Short mmCIF file of C-alpha atoms and ligand atoms in Angstrom, two decimals:
data_model
loop_
_atom_site.label_atom_id
_atom_site.label_comp_id
_atom_site.label_asym_id
_atom_site.label_seq_id
_atom_site.Cartn_x
_atom_site.Cartn_y
_atom_site.Cartn_z
CA UNK A 173 23.11 23.45 -36.62
CA UNK A 174 23.75 25.77 -33.68
CA UNK A 175 21.87 29.09 -33.59
CA UNK A 176 24.08 31.61 -35.39
CA UNK A 177 25.51 34.29 -33.10
CA UNK A 178 25.40 37.81 -34.53
CA UNK A 179 27.47 40.59 -33.00
CA UNK A 180 25.51 43.84 -32.81
CA UNK A 181 27.90 46.73 -32.25
CA UNK A 182 25.99 49.63 -30.76
CA UNK A 183 23.38 47.06 -29.75
CA UNK A 184 22.15 49.17 -26.83
CA UNK A 185 21.45 52.15 -29.09
CA UNK A 186 18.18 53.11 -30.74
CA UNK A 187 18.30 51.10 -33.98
CA UNK A 188 20.69 48.52 -32.50
CA UNK A 189 18.41 47.50 -29.64
CA UNK A 190 15.40 47.08 -31.93
CA UNK A 191 17.54 45.01 -34.29
CA UNK A 192 18.49 42.77 -31.35
CA UNK A 193 14.76 42.04 -30.95
CA UNK A 194 14.26 41.41 -34.67
CA UNK A 195 17.29 39.06 -34.74
CA UNK A 196 16.05 37.07 -31.77
CA UNK A 197 12.56 36.82 -33.29
CA UNK A 198 14.12 35.50 -36.51
CA UNK A 199 15.98 32.74 -34.65
CA UNK A 200 19.43 34.30 -34.34
CA UNK A 201 21.43 34.71 -31.13
CA UNK A 202 22.24 38.44 -30.83
CA UNK A 203 25.31 39.52 -28.84
CA UNK A 204 25.47 43.18 -27.86
CA UNK A 205 28.80 45.03 -28.06
CA UNK A 206 28.49 48.62 -26.86
CA UNK A 207 30.62 51.15 -25.00
CA UNK A 208 27.53 52.92 -23.58
CA UNK A 209 28.91 56.31 -24.63
CA UNK A 210 25.48 57.23 -25.99
CA UNK A 211 23.22 54.50 -24.64
CA UNK A 212 22.00 53.23 -21.30
CA UNK A 213 22.01 49.99 -19.36
CA UNK A 214 18.22 50.32 -18.89
CA UNK A 215 17.82 49.29 -22.54
CA UNK A 216 19.33 45.90 -21.67
CA UNK A 217 16.64 45.47 -19.02
CA UNK A 218 14.00 46.36 -21.64
CA UNK A 219 15.49 43.75 -23.97
CA UNK A 220 15.43 41.18 -21.17
CA UNK A 221 11.75 41.84 -20.58
CA UNK A 222 10.86 41.64 -24.27
CA UNK A 223 12.90 38.51 -24.99
CA UNK A 224 12.54 36.74 -21.66
CA UNK A 225 16.26 36.21 -21.25
CA UNK A 226 19.41 38.25 -20.77
CA UNK A 227 21.17 39.14 -24.01
CA UNK A 228 24.94 38.69 -23.74
CA UNK A 229 26.56 42.12 -23.61
CA UNK A 230 30.18 43.24 -23.91
CA UNK A 231 30.87 46.72 -22.59
CA UNK A 232 33.73 47.77 -24.83
CA UNK A 233 34.77 50.01 -27.68
CA UNK A 234 34.96 48.92 -31.32
CA UNK A 235 38.34 50.61 -31.60
CA UNK A 236 39.62 48.19 -28.93
CA UNK A 237 40.96 45.43 -31.12
CA UNK A 238 41.72 43.00 -28.28
CA UNK A 239 38.25 43.31 -26.74
CA UNK A 240 36.55 42.89 -30.11
CA UNK A 241 38.64 39.85 -30.96
CA UNK A 242 37.95 38.24 -27.61
CA UNK A 243 34.19 38.87 -27.76
CA UNK A 244 33.88 37.54 -31.31
CA UNK A 245 35.98 34.49 -30.60
CA UNK A 246 34.26 33.62 -27.35
CA UNK A 247 30.78 34.02 -28.84
CA UNK A 248 31.69 32.23 -32.07
CA UNK A 249 30.20 35.08 -34.01
CA UNK A 250 29.08 34.28 -37.56
CA UNK A 251 28.04 37.74 -38.67
CA UNK A 252 28.20 41.37 -37.58
CA UNK A 253 25.77 44.27 -37.72
CA UNK A 254 27.73 47.45 -37.16
CA UNK A 255 25.81 50.37 -35.65
CA UNK A 256 28.38 51.74 -33.21
CA UNK A 257 29.22 55.29 -34.26
CA UNK A 258 28.95 58.90 -33.18
CA UNK A 259 25.91 60.35 -34.92
CA UNK A 260 25.30 63.98 -33.98
CA UNK A 261 25.55 66.02 -37.16
CA UNK A 262 26.11 69.40 -35.44
CA UNK A 263 28.69 68.02 -33.02
CA UNK A 264 30.57 66.45 -35.93
CA UNK A 265 30.95 69.91 -37.48
CA UNK A 266 32.46 71.19 -34.21
CA UNK A 267 34.65 68.14 -33.60
CA UNK A 268 35.50 66.60 -36.97
CA UNK A 269 38.65 64.80 -35.84
CA UNK A 270 36.85 63.03 -33.02
CA UNK A 271 34.19 61.86 -35.49
CA UNK A 272 36.61 60.69 -38.17
CA UNK A 273 38.82 58.99 -35.58
CA UNK A 274 36.00 57.19 -33.84
CA UNK A 275 33.75 56.18 -36.71
CA UNK A 276 36.49 55.17 -39.14
CA UNK A 277 38.79 53.57 -36.57
CA UNK A 278 35.88 51.45 -35.31
CA UNK A 279 35.02 50.29 -38.83
CA UNK A 280 38.63 49.55 -39.82
CA UNK A 281 39.31 47.65 -36.61
CA UNK A 282 36.12 45.65 -37.00
CA UNK A 283 36.88 44.66 -40.59
CA UNK A 284 40.45 43.66 -39.69
CA UNK A 285 39.23 41.50 -36.81
CA UNK A 286 36.58 39.89 -39.03
CA UNK A 287 39.25 38.99 -41.59
CA UNK A 288 41.52 37.65 -38.88
CA UNK A 289 38.77 35.39 -37.51
CA UNK A 290 37.27 34.41 -40.87
CA UNK A 291 33.89 36.05 -40.12
CA UNK A 292 32.44 36.97 -43.50
CA UNK A 293 29.07 38.65 -43.16
CA UNK A 294 28.67 42.32 -42.31
CA UNK A 295 25.76 44.75 -42.41
CA UNK A 296 26.83 48.41 -42.25
CA UNK A 297 24.64 51.34 -41.13
CA UNK A 298 24.71 54.00 -43.78
CA UNK A 299 22.42 56.91 -44.38
CA UNK A 300 20.33 58.64 -47.03
CA UNK A 301 22.43 61.74 -46.27
CA UNK A 302 24.83 60.37 -48.92
CA UNK A 303 22.32 61.62 -51.54
CA UNK A 304 22.37 65.24 -50.32
CA UNK A 305 19.67 67.29 -52.09
CA UNK A 306 18.52 64.84 -54.76
CA UNK A 307 17.54 66.10 -58.20
CA UNK A 308 15.09 63.26 -58.76
CA UNK A 309 12.62 61.73 -56.35
CA UNK A 310 12.28 59.09 -55.13
CA UNK A 311 15.99 58.36 -54.80
CA UNK A 312 17.25 55.02 -56.05
CA UNK A 313 20.58 53.44 -55.20
CA UNK A 314 21.82 54.81 -58.54
CA UNK A 315 21.12 58.40 -57.60
CA UNK A 316 24.34 60.41 -57.48
CA UNK A 317 26.27 60.56 -54.22
CA UNK A 318 26.89 64.20 -53.36
CA UNK A 319 29.74 65.62 -51.26
CA UNK A 320 28.77 65.25 -47.61
CA UNK A 321 27.68 68.38 -45.78
CA UNK A 322 28.89 67.24 -42.35
CA UNK A 323 31.85 65.20 -41.10
CA UNK A 324 29.29 62.73 -39.73
CA UNK A 325 27.79 62.24 -43.20
CA UNK A 326 31.27 61.97 -44.62
CA UNK A 327 32.15 59.12 -42.23
CA UNK A 328 29.18 57.22 -43.71
CA UNK A 329 30.32 57.90 -47.29
CA UNK A 330 33.92 56.99 -46.52
CA UNK A 331 32.73 53.91 -44.63
CA UNK A 332 30.85 52.71 -47.70
CA UNK A 333 33.91 53.35 -49.88
CA UNK A 334 36.23 51.48 -47.54
CA UNK A 335 33.95 48.45 -47.55
CA UNK A 336 33.50 48.50 -51.32
CA UNK A 337 37.26 48.71 -51.84
CA UNK A 338 37.97 45.84 -49.45
CA UNK A 339 35.52 43.63 -51.34
CA UNK A 340 36.88 44.84 -54.68
CA UNK A 341 40.31 43.70 -53.52
CA UNK A 342 38.87 40.19 -53.26
CA UNK A 343 38.91 39.93 -49.47
CA UNK A 344 36.58 37.20 -48.22
CA UNK A 345 33.82 39.49 -46.98
CA UNK A 346 30.15 39.71 -47.85
CA UNK A 347 28.88 43.14 -47.02
CA UNK A 348 25.64 45.08 -47.34
CA UNK A 349 25.37 48.79 -46.61
CA UNK A 350 21.87 49.91 -45.68
CA UNK A 351 21.05 53.54 -46.38
CA UNK A 352 18.51 54.46 -43.75
CA UNK A 353 15.93 57.15 -44.24
CA UNK A 354 14.37 58.64 -41.05
CA UNK A 355 13.92 56.01 -38.32
CA UNK A 356 11.20 56.82 -35.78
CA UNK A 357 8.96 55.03 -33.30
CA UNK A 358 9.75 52.42 -30.69
CA UNK A 359 9.02 48.79 -29.88
CA UNK A 360 5.24 48.51 -29.34
CA UNK A 361 5.86 47.19 -25.79
CA UNK A 362 7.38 50.61 -24.92
CA UNK A 363 10.17 48.70 -23.15
CA UNK A 364 12.84 50.06 -25.50
CA UNK A 365 13.01 53.23 -27.57
CA UNK A 366 15.09 56.28 -28.37
CA UNK A 367 16.92 58.09 -25.54
CA UNK A 368 17.94 61.49 -26.90
CA UNK A 369 20.58 63.30 -24.89
CA UNK A 370 19.87 66.96 -24.24
CA UNK A 371 17.49 68.87 -26.50
CA UNK A 372 16.48 66.52 -29.32
CA UNK A 373 17.56 67.51 -32.81
CA UNK A 374 15.20 65.08 -34.47
CA UNK A 375 11.61 65.87 -35.22
CA UNK A 376 9.76 63.00 -33.56
CA UNK A 377 11.46 63.04 -30.14
CA UNK A 378 10.96 66.80 -30.15
CA UNK A 379 7.26 66.30 -30.86
CA UNK A 380 6.80 63.66 -28.14
CA UNK A 381 8.68 65.77 -25.59
CA UNK A 382 6.48 68.74 -26.48
CA UNK A 383 3.33 66.67 -26.08
CA UNK A 384 4.67 65.46 -22.71
CA UNK A 385 5.05 69.07 -21.61
CA UNK A 386 8.84 69.09 -21.53
CA UNK A 387 9.04 71.67 -24.34
CA UNK A 388 6.64 74.58 -24.82
CA UNK A 389 6.18 74.11 -28.58
CA UNK A 390 7.58 72.57 -31.71
CA UNK A 391 9.29 74.97 -34.06
CA UNK A 392 8.71 73.89 -37.65
CA UNK A 393 11.90 74.74 -39.49
CA UNK A 394 10.60 76.67 -42.49
CA UNK A 395 7.36 76.61 -44.51
CA UNK A 396 8.71 78.19 -47.68
CA UNK A 397 10.21 75.09 -49.28
CA UNK A 398 9.08 74.06 -52.77
CA UNK A 399 6.78 71.31 -51.38
CA UNK A 400 2.95 71.15 -51.34
CA UNK A 401 2.59 72.63 -47.82
CA UNK A 402 5.96 74.41 -47.80
CA UNK A 403 7.52 72.20 -45.08
CA UNK A 404 10.29 69.65 -45.68
CA UNK A 405 9.51 66.13 -46.81
CA UNK A 406 11.19 63.01 -45.40
CA UNK A 407 10.68 59.26 -45.47
CA UNK A 408 9.88 58.26 -41.87
CA UNK A 409 10.31 54.55 -41.22
CA UNK A 410 9.25 52.61 -38.13
CA UNK A 411 12.37 51.45 -36.31
CA UNK A 412 11.04 47.86 -36.16
CA UNK A 413 10.65 47.83 -39.96
CA UNK A 414 14.21 49.12 -40.21
CA UNK A 415 15.37 46.47 -37.71
CA UNK A 416 13.75 43.75 -39.81
CA UNK A 417 15.57 45.02 -42.89
CA UNK A 418 18.85 44.04 -41.18
CA UNK A 419 17.61 40.49 -40.71
CA UNK A 420 16.52 40.34 -44.36
CA UNK A 421 19.95 41.62 -45.42
CA UNK A 422 21.75 39.04 -43.29
CA UNK A 423 19.58 36.28 -44.74
CA UNK A 424 20.35 37.43 -48.26
CA UNK A 425 24.09 37.15 -47.51
CA UNK A 426 23.57 33.62 -46.22
CA UNK A 427 21.81 32.73 -49.46
CA UNK A 428 25.01 33.53 -51.33
CA UNK A 429 26.27 30.14 -50.17
CA UNK A 430 29.98 29.74 -50.67
CA UNK A 431 30.45 33.01 -52.57
CA UNK A 432 33.27 34.73 -50.72
CA UNK A 433 33.30 38.38 -51.82
CA UNK A 434 30.21 40.50 -52.17
CA UNK A 435 29.24 44.14 -51.73
CA UNK A 436 25.87 45.74 -52.21
CA UNK A 437 23.85 48.70 -51.02
CA UNK A 438 20.12 49.17 -50.37
CA UNK A 439 17.81 52.04 -49.55
CA UNK A 440 15.72 51.30 -46.49
CA UNK A 441 12.68 53.53 -46.38
CA UNK A 442 8.93 53.30 -46.85
CA UNK A 443 8.89 54.92 -50.28
CA UNK A 444 6.42 57.53 -48.98
CA UNK A 445 7.28 61.14 -48.26
CA UNK A 446 5.65 62.99 -45.35
CA UNK A 447 5.96 66.71 -44.65
CA UNK A 448 6.66 68.11 -41.18
CA UNK A 449 3.02 69.20 -40.97
CA UNK A 450 1.86 65.73 -42.09
CA UNK A 451 3.82 64.31 -39.16
CA UNK A 452 2.32 66.84 -36.75
CA UNK A 453 -1.21 65.95 -37.90
CA UNK A 454 -0.54 62.20 -37.79
CA UNK A 455 0.86 62.60 -34.28
CA UNK A 456 -2.22 64.52 -33.16
CA UNK A 457 -4.42 61.73 -34.49
CA UNK A 458 -2.30 58.97 -32.98
CA UNK A 459 -2.03 60.57 -29.54
CA UNK A 460 -5.36 62.40 -29.34
CA UNK A 461 -3.47 65.54 -28.25
CA UNK A 462 -3.25 68.89 -30.00
CA UNK A 463 0.41 69.75 -30.52
CA UNK A 464 1.51 73.35 -29.95
CA UNK A 465 3.73 74.48 -32.80
CA UNK A 466 4.80 77.56 -34.68
CA UNK A 467 6.57 78.14 -37.96
CA UNK A 468 10.16 79.29 -37.55
CA UNK A 469 13.07 79.93 -39.89
CA UNK A 470 14.72 77.24 -41.98
CA UNK A 471 17.43 75.12 -40.33
CA UNK A 472 20.73 75.43 -42.21
CA UNK A 473 21.68 72.29 -44.10
CA UNK A 474 18.13 70.86 -44.42
CA UNK A 475 17.18 69.57 -47.87
CA UNK A 476 13.64 70.27 -49.10
CA UNK A 477 12.61 66.71 -49.85
CA UNK A 478 14.05 63.22 -49.81
CA UNK A 479 12.31 59.86 -49.87
CA UNK A 480 13.30 56.40 -50.93
CA UNK A 481 12.70 54.20 -53.87
CA UNK A 482 12.88 50.96 -51.89
CA UNK A 483 12.06 48.56 -54.71
CA UNK A 484 15.57 47.10 -54.76
CA UNK A 485 15.20 45.99 -51.12
CA UNK A 486 11.76 44.58 -51.90
CA UNK A 487 12.93 42.66 -54.97
CA UNK A 488 16.30 41.43 -53.72
CA UNK A 489 15.92 41.22 -49.93
CA UNK A 490 12.20 40.39 -49.90
CA UNK A 491 11.79 43.22 -47.40
CA UNK A 492 9.27 46.00 -47.35
CA UNK A 493 8.12 48.42 -44.63
CA UNK A 494 4.85 47.21 -43.12
CA UNK A 495 4.01 49.75 -40.42
CA UNK A 496 2.29 53.09 -40.97
CA UNK A 497 3.44 56.57 -39.97
CA UNK A 498 0.58 56.76 -37.51
CA UNK A 499 1.56 53.44 -35.91
CA UNK A 500 5.15 54.65 -35.57
CA UNK A 501 4.00 57.87 -33.92
CA UNK A 502 1.66 56.00 -31.57
CA UNK A 503 4.59 53.79 -30.52
CA UNK A 504 6.89 56.81 -30.09
CA UNK A 505 4.23 58.46 -27.91
CA UNK A 506 3.73 55.33 -25.80
CA UNK A 507 7.51 55.21 -25.24
CA UNK A 508 7.67 58.89 -24.26
CA UNK A 509 4.84 58.42 -21.78
CA UNK A 510 6.62 55.46 -20.24
CA UNK A 511 9.84 57.48 -19.96
CA UNK A 512 7.91 60.12 -18.02
CA UNK A 513 6.80 57.52 -15.51
CA UNK A 514 10.40 56.38 -15.00
CA UNK A 515 12.14 59.71 -14.56
CA UNK A 516 10.73 63.00 -13.32
CA UNK A 517 10.53 65.52 -16.16
CA UNK A 518 13.83 67.32 -16.47
CA UNK A 519 13.69 70.01 -19.09
CA UNK A 520 17.30 70.97 -18.48
CA UNK A 521 18.96 67.69 -19.27
CA UNK A 522 16.36 66.62 -21.81
N1 UDP B 298 12.31 69.57 -37.95
C1 UDP B 298 11.54 70.63 -37.49
N2 UDP B 298 11.64 70.98 -36.16
C2 UDP B 298 12.43 70.30 -35.28
C3 UDP B 298 13.21 69.20 -35.77
C4 UDP B 298 13.12 68.87 -37.11
O1 UDP B 298 10.81 71.27 -38.25
O2 UDP B 298 12.48 70.68 -34.10
C5 UDP B 298 12.22 69.18 -39.36
C6 UDP B 298 13.54 69.31 -40.12
O3 UDP B 298 13.67 70.59 -40.67
C7 UDP B 298 13.38 68.24 -41.20
C8 UDP B 298 12.49 67.17 -40.54
O4 UDP B 298 11.88 67.81 -39.42
O5 UDP B 298 12.68 68.74 -42.28
C9 UDP B 298 13.27 65.97 -40.05
O6 UDP B 298 14.36 66.41 -39.28
P1 UDP B 298 15.24 65.40 -38.44
O7 UDP B 298 16.29 66.21 -37.73
O8 UDP B 298 14.36 64.53 -37.60
O9 UDP B 298 15.89 64.44 -39.54
P2 UDP B 298 16.85 64.77 -40.78
O10 UDP B 298 16.01 64.50 -41.99
O11 UDP B 298 17.31 66.18 -40.69
O12 UDP B 298 17.95 63.79 -40.63
#
């Protein structure tokens, strides 16, 4: 049988590019489909160096039905992993229409094209933000879904609902939504990694940029939360573990055999919570550098603690996170150091 081709929308992005590597390692033929609105061509070069060959890449938008149809037909795609979306929470609050238009139009167009071509298998990027501030920890897939705080989060909730409804209507699609916790780290080769635009919002890129001297200090957003050290708790997962979860999900769909309609959802996290100060300490150990930081005020919208119960993924997908927090931070640091050798430090645009 020919190697199955898998379309990876947003395949040049952070999680997408690492999933391209995991797919190739698992014997699939990944095809990147990306409009490069929030990603860079240099990632394709990193992929080429890791894999030893050039990954096919279509530079196009998921809302462009004709381009999507052509790419999927030409590549004889057998499954799709859909990452392509706008993802900046704050920006989504400022520009809700742009977020709803882009993220939902892309998903709807993709599903329509899949149905038209008879492509059945889809993995959708969702987020633990659907749980809001959970009453019980760890959160299972049965934990209540709370109204989204941001338009970005709402596009993930609505995306899940659209997919569930399409399957409920008996359409021949087999879909898994993966609810990601906090992806961090980079490929251990440091040839691909996260490329934040402007000042990073996320903790780990902020830490690595601080250690690289691009930022004077980390501001810890609040130490008066009801947690052991007062700082927020999250479930930080190595991006390669997360990437491998997509392969496990795809394989589980293939095991369904001839079953036409299927929808399911899985938490993808480590099952371990780490506080902001835990991350700072683990980073200091991993990098051998002291990290300058100070405690600042809370960031609006942050929940005190959220971490996954990932037993469903373990039991049904045979997947579990294998890499440690320290390993993830060491890989993130290696990537940041490599970035500094490529481009002169630019604190303005970083
Ligand atoms: N955080 C922080 N300082 C920063 C960025 C993040 O203290 O400069 C904290 C934030 O309050 C949260 C955790 O780090 O508790 C993870 O934040 P991030 O934005 O990476 O992910 P989120 O969980 O908000 O999606």
